[in-house]
mmCIF file of C-alpha atoms in Angstrom:
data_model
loop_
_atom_site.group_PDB
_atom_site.id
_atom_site.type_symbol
_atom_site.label_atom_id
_atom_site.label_comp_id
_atom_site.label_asym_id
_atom_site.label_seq_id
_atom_site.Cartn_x
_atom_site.Cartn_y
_atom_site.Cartn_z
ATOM 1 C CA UNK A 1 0.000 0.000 0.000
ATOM 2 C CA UNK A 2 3.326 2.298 0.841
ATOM 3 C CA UNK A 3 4.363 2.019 -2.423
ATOM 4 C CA UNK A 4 1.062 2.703 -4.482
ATOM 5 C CA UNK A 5 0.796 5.501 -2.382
ATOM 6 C CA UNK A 6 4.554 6.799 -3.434
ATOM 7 C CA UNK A 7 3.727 5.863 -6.729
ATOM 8 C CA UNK A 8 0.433 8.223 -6.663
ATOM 9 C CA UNK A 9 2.245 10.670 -5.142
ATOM 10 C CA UNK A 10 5.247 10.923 -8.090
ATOM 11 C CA UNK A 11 2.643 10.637 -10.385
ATOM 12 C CA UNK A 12 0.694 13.579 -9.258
ATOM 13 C CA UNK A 13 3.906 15.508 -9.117
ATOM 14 C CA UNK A 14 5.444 14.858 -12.193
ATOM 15 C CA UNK A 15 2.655 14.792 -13.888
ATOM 16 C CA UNK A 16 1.964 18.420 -12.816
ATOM 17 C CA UNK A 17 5.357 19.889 -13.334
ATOM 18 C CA UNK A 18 5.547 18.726 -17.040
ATOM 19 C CA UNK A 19 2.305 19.824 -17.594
ATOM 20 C CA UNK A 20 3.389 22.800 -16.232
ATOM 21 C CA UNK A 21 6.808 23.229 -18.181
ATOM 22 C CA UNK A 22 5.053 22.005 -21.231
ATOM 23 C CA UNK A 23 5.344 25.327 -23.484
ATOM 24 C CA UNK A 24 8.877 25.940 -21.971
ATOM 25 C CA UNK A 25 11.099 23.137 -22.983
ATOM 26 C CA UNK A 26 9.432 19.273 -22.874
ATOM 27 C CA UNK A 27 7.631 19.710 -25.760
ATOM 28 C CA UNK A 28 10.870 20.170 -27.511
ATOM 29 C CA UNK A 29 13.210 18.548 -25.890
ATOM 30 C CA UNK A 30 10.341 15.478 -26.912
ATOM 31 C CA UNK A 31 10.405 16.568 -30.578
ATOM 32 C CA UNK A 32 13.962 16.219 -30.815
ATOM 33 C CA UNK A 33 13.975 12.405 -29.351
ATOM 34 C CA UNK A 34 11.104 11.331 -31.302
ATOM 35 C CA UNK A 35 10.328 10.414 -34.970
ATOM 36 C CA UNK A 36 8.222 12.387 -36.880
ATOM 37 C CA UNK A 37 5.187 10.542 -36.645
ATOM 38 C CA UNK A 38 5.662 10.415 -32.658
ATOM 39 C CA UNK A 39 6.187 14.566 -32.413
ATOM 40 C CA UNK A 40 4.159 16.055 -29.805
ATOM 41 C CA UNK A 41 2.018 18.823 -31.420
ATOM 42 C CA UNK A 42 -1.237 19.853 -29.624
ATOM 43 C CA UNK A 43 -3.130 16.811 -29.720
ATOM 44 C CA UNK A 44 -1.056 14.696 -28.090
ATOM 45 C CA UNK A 45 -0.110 17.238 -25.071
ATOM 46 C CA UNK A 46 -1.895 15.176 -22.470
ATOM 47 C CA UNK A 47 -0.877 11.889 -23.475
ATOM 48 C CA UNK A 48 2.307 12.487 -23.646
ATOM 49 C CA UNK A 49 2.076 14.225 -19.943
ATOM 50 C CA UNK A 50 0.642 10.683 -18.549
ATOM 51 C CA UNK A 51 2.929 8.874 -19.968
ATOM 52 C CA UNK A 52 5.703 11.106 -18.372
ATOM 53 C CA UNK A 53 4.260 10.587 -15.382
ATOM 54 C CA UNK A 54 3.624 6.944 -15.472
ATOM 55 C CA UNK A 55 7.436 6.324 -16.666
ATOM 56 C CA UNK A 56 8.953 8.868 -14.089
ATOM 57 C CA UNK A 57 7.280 7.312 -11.414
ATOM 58 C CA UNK A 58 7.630 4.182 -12.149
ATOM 59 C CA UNK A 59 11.093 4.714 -12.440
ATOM 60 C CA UNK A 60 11.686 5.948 -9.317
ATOM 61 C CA UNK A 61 9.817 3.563 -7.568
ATOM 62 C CA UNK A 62 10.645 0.000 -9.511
ATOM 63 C CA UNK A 63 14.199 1.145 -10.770
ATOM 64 C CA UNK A 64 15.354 -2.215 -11.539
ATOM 65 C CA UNK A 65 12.373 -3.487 -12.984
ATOM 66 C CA UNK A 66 12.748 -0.389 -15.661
ATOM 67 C CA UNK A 67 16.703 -0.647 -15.638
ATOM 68 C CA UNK A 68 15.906 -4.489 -16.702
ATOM 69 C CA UNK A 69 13.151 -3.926 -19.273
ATOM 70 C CA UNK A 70 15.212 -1.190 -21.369
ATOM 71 C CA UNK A 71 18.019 -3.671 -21.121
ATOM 72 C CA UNK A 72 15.354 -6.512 -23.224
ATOM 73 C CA UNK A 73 14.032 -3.562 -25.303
ATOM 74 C CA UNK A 74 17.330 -2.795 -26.206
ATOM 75 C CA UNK A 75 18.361 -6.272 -26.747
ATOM 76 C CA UNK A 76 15.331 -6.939 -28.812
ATOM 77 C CA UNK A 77 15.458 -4.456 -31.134
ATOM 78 C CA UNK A 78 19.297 -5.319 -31.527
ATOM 79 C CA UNK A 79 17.875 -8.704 -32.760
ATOM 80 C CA UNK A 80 15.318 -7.267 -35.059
ATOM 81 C CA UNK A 81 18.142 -4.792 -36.766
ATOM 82 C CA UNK A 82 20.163 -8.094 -36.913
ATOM 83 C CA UNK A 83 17.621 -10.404 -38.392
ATOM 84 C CA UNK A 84 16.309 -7.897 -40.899
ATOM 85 C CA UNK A 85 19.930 -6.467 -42.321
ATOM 86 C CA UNK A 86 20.765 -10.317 -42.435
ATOM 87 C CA UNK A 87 17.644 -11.198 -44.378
ATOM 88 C CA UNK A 88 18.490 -7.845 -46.639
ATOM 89 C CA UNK A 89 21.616 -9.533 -47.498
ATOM 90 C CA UNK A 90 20.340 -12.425 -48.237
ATOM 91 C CA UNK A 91 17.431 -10.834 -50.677
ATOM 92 C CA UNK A 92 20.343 -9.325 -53.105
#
């Protein structure tokens, strides 16, 4: 119960300060990460603040469990670049 409450609380908090700092920087600073099709114009503005939130407090109060899953992510994708320049190769 501690840590739903923790989690609650992050979310509340981070949730507000990007919302907050939108217009000033973490609409940008998103544009510049993202691909095109991901950009955050105005539609997506509160989307894109939840999801913030979720991942910022999640992070802070599973840190492993995030560490670990960027770690498959990251090893998944590796596989999927691998597999598909492999099976490019192997199409010329």
């Amino acid at each position: 119960m501690t840590i739903l409450i923790i989690w609650l609380v992050a979310f509340c908090l981070i949730a507000y300060f990007v919302h907050q700092r939108w217009n000033s920087g973490v609409s940008e600073g998103l544009d510049k990460v993202l691909p095109g099709f991901l950009k955050s114009h105005g539609d997506n503005r509160y989307l894109w603040v939840i999801t913030l939130g979720v991942l910022g407090s999640t992070t802070l109060v599973k840190p492993v469990d995030m560490l670990l899953v960027v770690i498959l992510l990251g090893l998944i994708g590796w596989a999927v670049m691998a597999l598909v320049n492999w099976a490019g190769s192997k199409a010329h």
